[in-house]
mmCIF file of C-alpha atoms in Angstrom:
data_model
loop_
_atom_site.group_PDB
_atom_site.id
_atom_site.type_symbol
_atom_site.label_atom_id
_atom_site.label_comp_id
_atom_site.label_asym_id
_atom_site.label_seq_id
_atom_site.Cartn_x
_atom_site.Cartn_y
_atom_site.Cartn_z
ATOM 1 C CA UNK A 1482 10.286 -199.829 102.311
ATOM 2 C CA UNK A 1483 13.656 -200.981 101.533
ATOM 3 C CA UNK A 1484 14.087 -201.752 97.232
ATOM 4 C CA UNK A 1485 15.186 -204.903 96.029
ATOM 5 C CA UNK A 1486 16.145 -206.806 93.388
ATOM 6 C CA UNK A 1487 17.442 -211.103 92.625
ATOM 7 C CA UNK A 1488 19.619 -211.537 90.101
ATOM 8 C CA UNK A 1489 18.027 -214.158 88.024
ATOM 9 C CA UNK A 1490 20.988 -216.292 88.331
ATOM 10 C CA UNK A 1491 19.796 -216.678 91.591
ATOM 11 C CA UNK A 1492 16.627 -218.694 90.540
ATOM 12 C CA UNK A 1493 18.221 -221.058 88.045
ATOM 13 C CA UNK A 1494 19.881 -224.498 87.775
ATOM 14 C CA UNK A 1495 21.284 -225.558 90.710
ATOM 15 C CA UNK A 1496 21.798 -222.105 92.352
ATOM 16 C CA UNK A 1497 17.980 -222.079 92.594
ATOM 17 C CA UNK A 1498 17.495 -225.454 94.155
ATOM 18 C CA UNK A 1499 20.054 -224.228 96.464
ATOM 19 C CA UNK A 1500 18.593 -221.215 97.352
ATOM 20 C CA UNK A 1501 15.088 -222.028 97.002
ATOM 21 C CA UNK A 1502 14.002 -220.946 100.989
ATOM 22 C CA UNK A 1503 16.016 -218.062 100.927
ATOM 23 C CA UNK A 1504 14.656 -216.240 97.926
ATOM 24 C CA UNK A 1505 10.910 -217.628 98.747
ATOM 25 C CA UNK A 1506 11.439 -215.568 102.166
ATOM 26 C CA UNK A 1507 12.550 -212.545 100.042
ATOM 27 C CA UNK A 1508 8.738 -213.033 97.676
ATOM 28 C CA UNK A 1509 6.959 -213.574 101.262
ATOM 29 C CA UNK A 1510 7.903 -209.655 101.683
ATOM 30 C CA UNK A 1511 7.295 -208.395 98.490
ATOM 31 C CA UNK A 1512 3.744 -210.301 98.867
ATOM 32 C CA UNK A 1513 3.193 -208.794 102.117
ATOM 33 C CA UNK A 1514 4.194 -205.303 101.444
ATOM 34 C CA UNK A 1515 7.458 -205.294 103.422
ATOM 35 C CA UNK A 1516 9.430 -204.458 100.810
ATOM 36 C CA UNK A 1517 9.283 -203.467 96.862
ATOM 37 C CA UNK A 1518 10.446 -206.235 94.415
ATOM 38 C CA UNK A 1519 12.560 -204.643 91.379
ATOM 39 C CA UNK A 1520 12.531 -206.731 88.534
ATOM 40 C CA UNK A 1521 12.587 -206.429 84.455
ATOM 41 C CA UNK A 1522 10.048 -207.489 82.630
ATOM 42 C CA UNK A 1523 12.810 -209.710 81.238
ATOM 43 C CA UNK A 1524 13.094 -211.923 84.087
ATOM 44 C CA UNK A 1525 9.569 -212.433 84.842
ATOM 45 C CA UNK A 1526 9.829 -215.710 82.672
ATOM 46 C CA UNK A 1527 12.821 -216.828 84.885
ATOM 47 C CA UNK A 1528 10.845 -216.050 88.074
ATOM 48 C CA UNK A 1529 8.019 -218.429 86.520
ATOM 49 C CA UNK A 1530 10.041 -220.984 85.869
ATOM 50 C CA UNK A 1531 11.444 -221.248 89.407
ATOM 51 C CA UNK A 1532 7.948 -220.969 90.885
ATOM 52 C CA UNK A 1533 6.382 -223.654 88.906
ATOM 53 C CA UNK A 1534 9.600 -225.836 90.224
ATOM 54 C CA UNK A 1535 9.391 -225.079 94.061
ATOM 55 C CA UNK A 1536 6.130 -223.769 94.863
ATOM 56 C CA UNK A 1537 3.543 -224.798 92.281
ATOM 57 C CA UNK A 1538 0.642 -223.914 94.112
ATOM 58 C CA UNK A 1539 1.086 -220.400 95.285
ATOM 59 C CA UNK A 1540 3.140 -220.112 91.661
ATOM 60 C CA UNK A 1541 0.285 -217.866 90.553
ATOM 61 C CA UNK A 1542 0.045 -215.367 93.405
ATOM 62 C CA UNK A 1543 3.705 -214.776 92.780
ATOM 63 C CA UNK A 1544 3.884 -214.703 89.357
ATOM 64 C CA UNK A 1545 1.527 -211.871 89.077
ATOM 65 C CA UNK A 1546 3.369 -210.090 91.997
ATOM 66 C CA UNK A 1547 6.601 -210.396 89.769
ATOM 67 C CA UNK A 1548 4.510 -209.155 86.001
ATOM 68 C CA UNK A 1549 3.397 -205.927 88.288
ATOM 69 C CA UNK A 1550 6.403 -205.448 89.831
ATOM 70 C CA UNK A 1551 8.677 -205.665 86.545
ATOM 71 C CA UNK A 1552 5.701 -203.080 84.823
ATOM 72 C CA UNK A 1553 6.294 -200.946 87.800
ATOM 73 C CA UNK A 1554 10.066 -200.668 87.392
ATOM 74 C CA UNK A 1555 9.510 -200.584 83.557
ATOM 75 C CA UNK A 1556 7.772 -197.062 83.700
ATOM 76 C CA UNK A 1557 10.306 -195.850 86.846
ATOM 77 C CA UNK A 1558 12.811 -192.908 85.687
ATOM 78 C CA UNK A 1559 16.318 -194.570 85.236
ATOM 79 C CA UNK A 1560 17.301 -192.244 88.698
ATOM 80 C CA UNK A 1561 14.627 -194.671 90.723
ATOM 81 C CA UNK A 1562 17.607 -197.729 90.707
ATOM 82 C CA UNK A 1563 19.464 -196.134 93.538
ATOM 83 C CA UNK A 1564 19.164 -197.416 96.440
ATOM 84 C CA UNK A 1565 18.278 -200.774 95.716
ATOM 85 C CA UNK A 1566 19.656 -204.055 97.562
ATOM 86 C CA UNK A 1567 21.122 -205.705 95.066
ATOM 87 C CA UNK A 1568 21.264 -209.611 96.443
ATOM 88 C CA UNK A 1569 23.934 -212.038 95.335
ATOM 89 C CA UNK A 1570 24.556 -215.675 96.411
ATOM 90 C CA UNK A 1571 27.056 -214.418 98.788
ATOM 91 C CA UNK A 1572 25.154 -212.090 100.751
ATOM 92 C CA UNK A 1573 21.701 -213.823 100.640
ATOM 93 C CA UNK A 1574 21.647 -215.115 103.988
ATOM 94 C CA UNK A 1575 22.614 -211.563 105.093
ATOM 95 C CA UNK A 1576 20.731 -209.635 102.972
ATOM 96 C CA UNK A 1577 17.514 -211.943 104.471
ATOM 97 C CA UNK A 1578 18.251 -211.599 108.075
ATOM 98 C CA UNK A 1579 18.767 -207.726 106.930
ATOM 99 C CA UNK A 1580 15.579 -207.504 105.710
ATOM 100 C CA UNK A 1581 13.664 -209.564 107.847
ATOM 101 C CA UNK A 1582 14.861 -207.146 111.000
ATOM 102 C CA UNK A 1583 12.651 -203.936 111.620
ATOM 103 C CA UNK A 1584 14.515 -200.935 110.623
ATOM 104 C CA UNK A 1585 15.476 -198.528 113.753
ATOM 105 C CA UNK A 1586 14.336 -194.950 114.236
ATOM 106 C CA UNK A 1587 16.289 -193.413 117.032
ATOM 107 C CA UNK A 1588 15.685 -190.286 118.938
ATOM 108 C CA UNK A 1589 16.183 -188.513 121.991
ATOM 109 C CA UNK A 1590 12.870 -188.821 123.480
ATOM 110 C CA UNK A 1591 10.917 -191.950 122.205
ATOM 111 C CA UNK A 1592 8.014 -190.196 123.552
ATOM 112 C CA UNK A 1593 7.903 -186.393 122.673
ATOM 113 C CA UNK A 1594 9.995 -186.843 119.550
ATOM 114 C CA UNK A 1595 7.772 -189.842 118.029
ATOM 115 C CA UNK A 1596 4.491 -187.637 118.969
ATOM 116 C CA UNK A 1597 6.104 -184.811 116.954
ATOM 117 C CA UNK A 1598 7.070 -186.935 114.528
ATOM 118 C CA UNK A 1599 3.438 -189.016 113.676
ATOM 119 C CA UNK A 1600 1.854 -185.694 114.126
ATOM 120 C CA UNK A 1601 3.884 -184.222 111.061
ATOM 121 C CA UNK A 1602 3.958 -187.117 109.285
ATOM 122 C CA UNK A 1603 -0.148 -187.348 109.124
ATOM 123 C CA UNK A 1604 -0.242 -183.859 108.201
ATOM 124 C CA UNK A 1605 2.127 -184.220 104.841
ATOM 125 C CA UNK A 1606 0.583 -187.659 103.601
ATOM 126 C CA UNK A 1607 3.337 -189.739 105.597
ATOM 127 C CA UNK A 1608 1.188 -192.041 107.092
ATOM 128 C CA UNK A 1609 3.107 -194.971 106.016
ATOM 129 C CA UNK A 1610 5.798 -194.148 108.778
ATOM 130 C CA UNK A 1611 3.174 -194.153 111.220
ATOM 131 C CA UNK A 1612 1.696 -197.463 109.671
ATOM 132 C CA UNK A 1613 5.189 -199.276 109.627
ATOM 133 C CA UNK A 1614 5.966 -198.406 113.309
ATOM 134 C CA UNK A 1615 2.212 -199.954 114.300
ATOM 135 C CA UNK A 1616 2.829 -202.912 111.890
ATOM 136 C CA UNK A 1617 6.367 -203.426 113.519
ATOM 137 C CA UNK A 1618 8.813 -202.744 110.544
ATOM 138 C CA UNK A 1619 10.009 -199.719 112.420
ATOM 139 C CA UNK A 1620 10.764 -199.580 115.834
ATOM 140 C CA UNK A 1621 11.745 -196.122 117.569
ATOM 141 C CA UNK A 1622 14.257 -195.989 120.423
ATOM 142 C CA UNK A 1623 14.628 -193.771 123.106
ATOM 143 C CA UNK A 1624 18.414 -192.434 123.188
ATOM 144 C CA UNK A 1625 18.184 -190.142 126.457
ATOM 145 C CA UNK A 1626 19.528 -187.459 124.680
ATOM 146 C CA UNK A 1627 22.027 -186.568 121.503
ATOM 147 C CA UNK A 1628 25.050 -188.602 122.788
ATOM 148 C CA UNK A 1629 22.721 -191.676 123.756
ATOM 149 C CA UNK A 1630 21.103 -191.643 120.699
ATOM 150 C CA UNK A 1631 23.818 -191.254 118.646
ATOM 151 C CA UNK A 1632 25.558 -194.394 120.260
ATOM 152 C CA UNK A 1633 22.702 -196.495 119.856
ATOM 153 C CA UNK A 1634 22.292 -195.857 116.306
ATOM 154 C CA UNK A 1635 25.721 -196.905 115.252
ATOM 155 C CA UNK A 1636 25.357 -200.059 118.040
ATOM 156 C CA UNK A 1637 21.921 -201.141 116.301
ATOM 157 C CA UNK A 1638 23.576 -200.245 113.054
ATOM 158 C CA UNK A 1639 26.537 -202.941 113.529
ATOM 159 C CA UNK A 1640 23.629 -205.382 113.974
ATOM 160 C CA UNK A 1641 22.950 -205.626 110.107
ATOM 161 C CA UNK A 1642 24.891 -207.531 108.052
ATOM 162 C CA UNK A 1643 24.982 -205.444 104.714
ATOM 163 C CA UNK A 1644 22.226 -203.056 104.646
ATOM 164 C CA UNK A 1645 21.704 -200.669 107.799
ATOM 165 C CA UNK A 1646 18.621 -200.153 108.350
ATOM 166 C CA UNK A 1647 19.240 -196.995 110.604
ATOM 167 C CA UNK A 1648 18.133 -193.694 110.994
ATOM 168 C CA UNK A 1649 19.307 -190.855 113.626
ATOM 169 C CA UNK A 1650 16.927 -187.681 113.920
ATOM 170 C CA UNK A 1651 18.034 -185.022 116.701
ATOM 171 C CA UNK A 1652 17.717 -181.350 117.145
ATOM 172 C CA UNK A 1653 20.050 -179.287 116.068
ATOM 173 C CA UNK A 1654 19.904 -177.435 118.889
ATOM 174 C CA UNK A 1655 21.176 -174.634 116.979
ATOM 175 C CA UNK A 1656 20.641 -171.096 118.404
ATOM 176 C CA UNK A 1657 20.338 -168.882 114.641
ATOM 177 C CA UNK A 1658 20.524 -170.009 111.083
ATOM 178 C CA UNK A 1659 24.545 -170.268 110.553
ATOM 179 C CA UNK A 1660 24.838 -171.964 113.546
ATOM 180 C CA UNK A 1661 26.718 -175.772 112.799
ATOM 181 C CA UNK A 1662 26.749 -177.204 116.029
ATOM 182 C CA UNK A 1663 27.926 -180.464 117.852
ATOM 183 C CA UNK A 1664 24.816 -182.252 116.846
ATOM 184 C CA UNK A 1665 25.904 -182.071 113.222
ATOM 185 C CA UNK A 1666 28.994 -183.770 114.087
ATOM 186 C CA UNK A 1667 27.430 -186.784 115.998
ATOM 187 C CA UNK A 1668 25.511 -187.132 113.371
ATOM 188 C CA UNK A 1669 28.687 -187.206 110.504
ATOM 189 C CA UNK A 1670 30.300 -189.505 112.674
ATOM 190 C CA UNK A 1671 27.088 -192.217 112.712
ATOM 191 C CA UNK A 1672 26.974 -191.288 109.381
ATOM 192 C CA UNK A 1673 30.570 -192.790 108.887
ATOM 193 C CA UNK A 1674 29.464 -196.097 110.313
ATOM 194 C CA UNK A 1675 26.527 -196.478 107.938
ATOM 195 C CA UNK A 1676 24.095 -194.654 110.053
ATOM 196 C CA UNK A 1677 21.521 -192.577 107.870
ATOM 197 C CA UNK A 1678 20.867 -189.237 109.763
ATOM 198 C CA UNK A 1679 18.943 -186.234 109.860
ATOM 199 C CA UNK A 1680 19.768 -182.607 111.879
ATOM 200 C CA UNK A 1681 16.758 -180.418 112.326
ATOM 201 C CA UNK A 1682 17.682 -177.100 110.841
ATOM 202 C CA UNK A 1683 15.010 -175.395 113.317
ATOM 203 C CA UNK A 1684 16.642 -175.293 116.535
ATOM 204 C CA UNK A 1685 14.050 -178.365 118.086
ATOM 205 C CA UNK A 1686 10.890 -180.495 117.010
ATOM 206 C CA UNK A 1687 9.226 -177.970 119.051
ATOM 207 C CA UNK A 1688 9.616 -175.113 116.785
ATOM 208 C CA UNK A 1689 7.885 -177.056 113.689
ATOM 209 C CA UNK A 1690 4.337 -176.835 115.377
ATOM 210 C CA UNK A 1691 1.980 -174.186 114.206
ATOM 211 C CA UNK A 1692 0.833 -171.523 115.887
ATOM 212 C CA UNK A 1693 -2.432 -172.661 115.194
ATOM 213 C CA UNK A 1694 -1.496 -175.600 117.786
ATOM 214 C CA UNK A 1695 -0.502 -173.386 120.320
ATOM 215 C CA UNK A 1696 -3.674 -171.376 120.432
ATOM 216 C CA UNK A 1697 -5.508 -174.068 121.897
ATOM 217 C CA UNK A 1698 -3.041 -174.876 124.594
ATOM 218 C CA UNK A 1699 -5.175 -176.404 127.458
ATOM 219 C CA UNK A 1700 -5.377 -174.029 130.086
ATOM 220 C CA UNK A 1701 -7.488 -172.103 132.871
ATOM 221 C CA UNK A 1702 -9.813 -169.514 131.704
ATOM 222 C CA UNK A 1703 -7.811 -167.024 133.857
ATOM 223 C CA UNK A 1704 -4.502 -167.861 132.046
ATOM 224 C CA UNK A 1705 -6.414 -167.885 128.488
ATOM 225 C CA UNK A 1706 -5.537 -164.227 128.052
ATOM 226 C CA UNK A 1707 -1.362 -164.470 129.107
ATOM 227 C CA UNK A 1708 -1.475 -167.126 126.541
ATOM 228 C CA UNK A 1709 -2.803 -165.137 123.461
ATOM 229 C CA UNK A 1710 -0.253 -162.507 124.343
ATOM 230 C CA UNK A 1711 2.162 -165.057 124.214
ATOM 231 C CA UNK A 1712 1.150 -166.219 121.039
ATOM 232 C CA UNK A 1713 0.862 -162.569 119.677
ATOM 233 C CA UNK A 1714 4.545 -161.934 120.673
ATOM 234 C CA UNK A 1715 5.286 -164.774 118.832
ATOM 235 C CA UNK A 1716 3.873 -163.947 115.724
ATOM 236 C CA UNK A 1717 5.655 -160.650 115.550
ATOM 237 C CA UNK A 1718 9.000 -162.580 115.408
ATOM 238 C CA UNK A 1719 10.510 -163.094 111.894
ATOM 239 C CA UNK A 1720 10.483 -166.930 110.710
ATOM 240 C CA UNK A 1721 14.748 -167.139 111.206
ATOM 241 C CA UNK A 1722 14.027 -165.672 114.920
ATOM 242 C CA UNK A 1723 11.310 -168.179 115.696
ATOM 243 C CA UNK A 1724 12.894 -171.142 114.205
ATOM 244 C CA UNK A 1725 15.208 -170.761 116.824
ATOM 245 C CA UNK A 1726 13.235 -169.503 119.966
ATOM 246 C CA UNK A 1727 13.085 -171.890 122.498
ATOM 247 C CA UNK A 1728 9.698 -172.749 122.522
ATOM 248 C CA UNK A 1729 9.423 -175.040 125.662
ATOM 249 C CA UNK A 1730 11.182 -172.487 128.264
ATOM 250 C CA UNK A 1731 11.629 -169.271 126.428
ATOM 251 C CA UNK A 1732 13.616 -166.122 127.315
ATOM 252 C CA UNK A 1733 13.812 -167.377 131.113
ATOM 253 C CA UNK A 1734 17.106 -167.701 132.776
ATOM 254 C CA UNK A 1735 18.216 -170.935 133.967
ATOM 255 C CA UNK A 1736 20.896 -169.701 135.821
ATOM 256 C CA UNK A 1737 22.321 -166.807 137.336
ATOM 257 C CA UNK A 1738 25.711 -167.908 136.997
ATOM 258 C CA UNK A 1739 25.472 -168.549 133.534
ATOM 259 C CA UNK A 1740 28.086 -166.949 131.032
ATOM 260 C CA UNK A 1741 25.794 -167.498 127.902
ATOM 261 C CA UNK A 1742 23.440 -165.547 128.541
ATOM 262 C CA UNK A 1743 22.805 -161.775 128.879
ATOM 263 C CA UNK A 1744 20.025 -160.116 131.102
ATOM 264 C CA UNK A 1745 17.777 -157.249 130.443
ATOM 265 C CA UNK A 1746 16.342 -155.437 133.102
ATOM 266 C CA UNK A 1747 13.308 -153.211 132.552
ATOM 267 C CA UNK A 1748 12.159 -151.085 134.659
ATOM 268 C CA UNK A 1749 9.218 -153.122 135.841
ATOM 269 C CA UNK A 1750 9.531 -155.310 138.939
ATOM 270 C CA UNK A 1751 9.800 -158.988 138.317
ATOM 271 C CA UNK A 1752 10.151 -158.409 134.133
ATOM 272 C CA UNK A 1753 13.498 -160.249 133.952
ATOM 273 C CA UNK A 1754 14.793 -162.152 130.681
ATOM 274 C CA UNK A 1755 17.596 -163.544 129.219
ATOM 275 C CA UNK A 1756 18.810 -163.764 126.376
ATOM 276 C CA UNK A 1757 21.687 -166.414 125.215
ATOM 277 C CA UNK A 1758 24.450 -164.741 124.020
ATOM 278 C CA UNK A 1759 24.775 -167.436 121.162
ATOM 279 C CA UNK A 1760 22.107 -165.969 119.673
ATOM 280 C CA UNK A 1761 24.343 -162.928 118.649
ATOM 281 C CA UNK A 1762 22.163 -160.065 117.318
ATOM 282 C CA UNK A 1763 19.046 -162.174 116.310
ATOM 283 C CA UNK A 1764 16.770 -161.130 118.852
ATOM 284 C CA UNK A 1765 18.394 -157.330 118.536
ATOM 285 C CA UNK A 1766 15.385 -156.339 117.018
ATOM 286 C CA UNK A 1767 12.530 -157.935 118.928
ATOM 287 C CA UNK A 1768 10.400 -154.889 120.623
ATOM 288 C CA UNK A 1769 11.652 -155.649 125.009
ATOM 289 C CA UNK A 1770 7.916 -155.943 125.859
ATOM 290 C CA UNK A 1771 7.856 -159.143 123.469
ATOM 291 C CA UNK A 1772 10.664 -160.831 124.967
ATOM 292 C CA UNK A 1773 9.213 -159.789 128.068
ATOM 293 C CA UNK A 1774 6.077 -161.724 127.156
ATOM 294 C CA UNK A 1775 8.095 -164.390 125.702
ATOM 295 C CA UNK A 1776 10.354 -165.272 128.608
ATOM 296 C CA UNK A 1777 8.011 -168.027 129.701
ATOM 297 C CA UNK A 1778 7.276 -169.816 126.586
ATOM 298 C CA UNK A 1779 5.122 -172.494 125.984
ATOM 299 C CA UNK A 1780 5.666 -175.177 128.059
ATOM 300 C CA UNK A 1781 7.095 -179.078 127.971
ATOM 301 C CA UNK A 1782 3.405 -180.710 126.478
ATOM 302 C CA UNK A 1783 3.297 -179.645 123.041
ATOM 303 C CA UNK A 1784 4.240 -183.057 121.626
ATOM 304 C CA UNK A 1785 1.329 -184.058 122.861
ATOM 305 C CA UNK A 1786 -0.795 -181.263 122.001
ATOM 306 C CA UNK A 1787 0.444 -180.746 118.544
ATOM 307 C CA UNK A 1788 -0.622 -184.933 117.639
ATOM 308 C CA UNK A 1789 -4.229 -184.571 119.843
ATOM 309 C CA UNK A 1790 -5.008 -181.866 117.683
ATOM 310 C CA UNK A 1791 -3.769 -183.611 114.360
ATOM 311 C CA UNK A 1792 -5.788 -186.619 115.092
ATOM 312 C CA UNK A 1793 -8.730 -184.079 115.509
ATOM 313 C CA UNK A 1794 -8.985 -182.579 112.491
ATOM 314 C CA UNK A 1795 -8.093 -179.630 113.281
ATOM 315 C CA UNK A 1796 -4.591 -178.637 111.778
ATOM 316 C CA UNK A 1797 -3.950 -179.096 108.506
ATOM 317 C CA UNK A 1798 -0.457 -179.347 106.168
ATOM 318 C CA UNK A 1799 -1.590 -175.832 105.358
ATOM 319 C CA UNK A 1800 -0.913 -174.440 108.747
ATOM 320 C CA UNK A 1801 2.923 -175.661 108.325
ATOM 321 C CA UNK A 1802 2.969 -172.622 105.735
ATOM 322 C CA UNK A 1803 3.273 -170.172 108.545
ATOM 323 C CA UNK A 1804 6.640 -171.972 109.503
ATOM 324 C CA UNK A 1805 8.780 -170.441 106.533
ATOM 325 C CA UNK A 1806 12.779 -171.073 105.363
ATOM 326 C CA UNK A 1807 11.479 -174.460 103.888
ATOM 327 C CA UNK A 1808 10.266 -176.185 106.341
ATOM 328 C CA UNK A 1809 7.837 -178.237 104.803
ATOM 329 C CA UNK A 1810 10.080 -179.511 102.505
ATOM 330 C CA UNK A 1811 12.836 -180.369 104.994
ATOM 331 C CA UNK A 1812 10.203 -182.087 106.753
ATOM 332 C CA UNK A 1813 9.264 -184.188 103.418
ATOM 333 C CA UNK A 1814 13.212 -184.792 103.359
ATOM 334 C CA UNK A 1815 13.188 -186.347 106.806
ATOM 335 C CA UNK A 1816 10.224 -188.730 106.398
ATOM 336 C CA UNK A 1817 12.186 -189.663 102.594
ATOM 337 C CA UNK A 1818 15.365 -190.388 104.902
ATOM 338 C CA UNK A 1819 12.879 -192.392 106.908
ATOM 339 C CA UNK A 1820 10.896 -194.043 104.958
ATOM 340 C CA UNK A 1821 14.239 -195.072 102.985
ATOM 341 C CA UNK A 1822 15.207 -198.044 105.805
ATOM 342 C CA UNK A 1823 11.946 -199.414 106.186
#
């Protein structure tokens, strides 16, 4: 939820009297949990003297709103005051309509990406994402892919007045661990029109599920035992290899004609894979019968999988261990970057 804090010139003489509705809208989201007051204890006697003026009877419920607010921001560290919307009487009418808007999540798949996303974000205590987007203070948008999304984060981004309550998350699409690709600079350039933004260091949302997750892939009984190889193969791949495997389709070739990639050929019939040449030498080491077994991967459902299995009980925030290079905290990162324009 987004921080704010009234001046307390704002509440007195005839600045008060004119701004009366507008800051009473502002307490109506404190009260209901929209947003965080920041006040010091100071200016709590300010704030009482303006309720008892223009809304005696709920003067109470407010007043006590402001006291816990202003003992909140009295024990914060001095490093919590960034970030806050600091109101003035020349932006209040912005800063309102600002505030009053539900803050924009945009990715490339509205589907996939938000299952991924409400899936992690249960699993690291994040459920207040997931809370905001079914209480409507966050609304995600499908962008059809990096260059959609990106345009429709700096068009909904133009729609606040002061505060842009924005945030871009796409894949990085990155193919091993140095690799800066154009998805970093569509997000720099929403960035530089007030878009907040986050690149995936894995290569997609895709390779943050556990392997746990992907043992329990529903399938046939007679396909059960291709799938634990799978997994197996998997598992023998260093975390830096796997972070950038592509998990949906693999090591199989999507076109013969393509220039970026390379094909092995074993000697059995029908073993093909291939093997993008951007991902230099990271795969060098990978024994061929495992990127044999891996040239199928896992499928185009494991959104869905990943969150029916969350909601189950049956993955915890310790299974995102496996994952390595930080992920869990990257993750936590995200959902900050998040949970900042709500």
């Amino acid at each position: 939820m987004m921080r704010v804090e009234i001046p307390v010139a704002l509440l007195q003489d005839s600045q008060g009297d004119e701004n009366a509705e507008l800051v009473l809208k502002l307490l109506a989201f404190f009260r209901e949990a929209r947003h965080e007051w920041v006040i010091s204890p100071h200016d709590v006697d300010a704030v009482q003297t303006f309720l008892q003026r223009h809304v005696p009877v709920l003067a109470q419920t407010y007043l006590l709103l402001a006291q816990k607010a202003s003992m909140a921001q009295a024990w914060a560290p001095y490093a919590d005051a960034r970030g806050v919307v600091r109101v003035a009487g020349e932006t209040l009418v912005g800063d309102v309509r600002d505030l009053e808007r539900q803050a924009v999540l945009v990715v490339e798949n509205a589907v996939y990406d938000w299952q991924m996303i409400e899936a992690l974000a249960r699993l690291l205590g994040c459920e207040d994402i997931v809370d905001a987007k079914e209480g409507n203070r966050l609304t995600v948008y499908n962008g059809g892919g990096k260059d959609g999304a990106t345009r429709h984060a700096v068009d909904e981004a133009e729609k606040f007045c002061r505060t842009r309550r924005v945030v871009l998350v796409i894949d990085s699409d990155s193919f091993h661990p140095a690799d800066r690709t154009a998805n970093h600079e569509k997000a720099d350039a929403a960035a530089r029109e007030g878009v907040s933004s986050h690149v995936l260091s894995f290569r997609e949302m895709e390779n943050y599920i556990p392997n746990r997750v992907l043992a329990r892939q529903p399938r046939k009984p007679a396909g059960l035992s291709v799938m634990a190889k799978r997994l197996e193969s998997l598992k023998r791949l260093t975390p830096e290899q796997r972070a950038h495997f592509d998990m949906k389709h693999g090591f199989k070739g999507k076109s013969q004609k393509s220039t970026d990639r390379k094909g092995r050929h074993p000697k059995k019939a029908g073993a093909t894979y291939c093997v993008p040449e951007r991902h230099g030498d990271l795969y060098e080491e990978v024994a061929e019968q495992d990127l044999i077994i891996l040239q199928e991967g896992f499928g185009t459902d494991l959104p869905g999988l990943f969150l029916r299995e969350v909601m189950r009980g049956g993955i915890s925030e310790r299974d995102l261990d496996g994952l390595g290079l930080g992920a869990k905290q990257e993750l936590k990162s995200m959902f900050e970057t998040i949970r900042d324009v709500i």
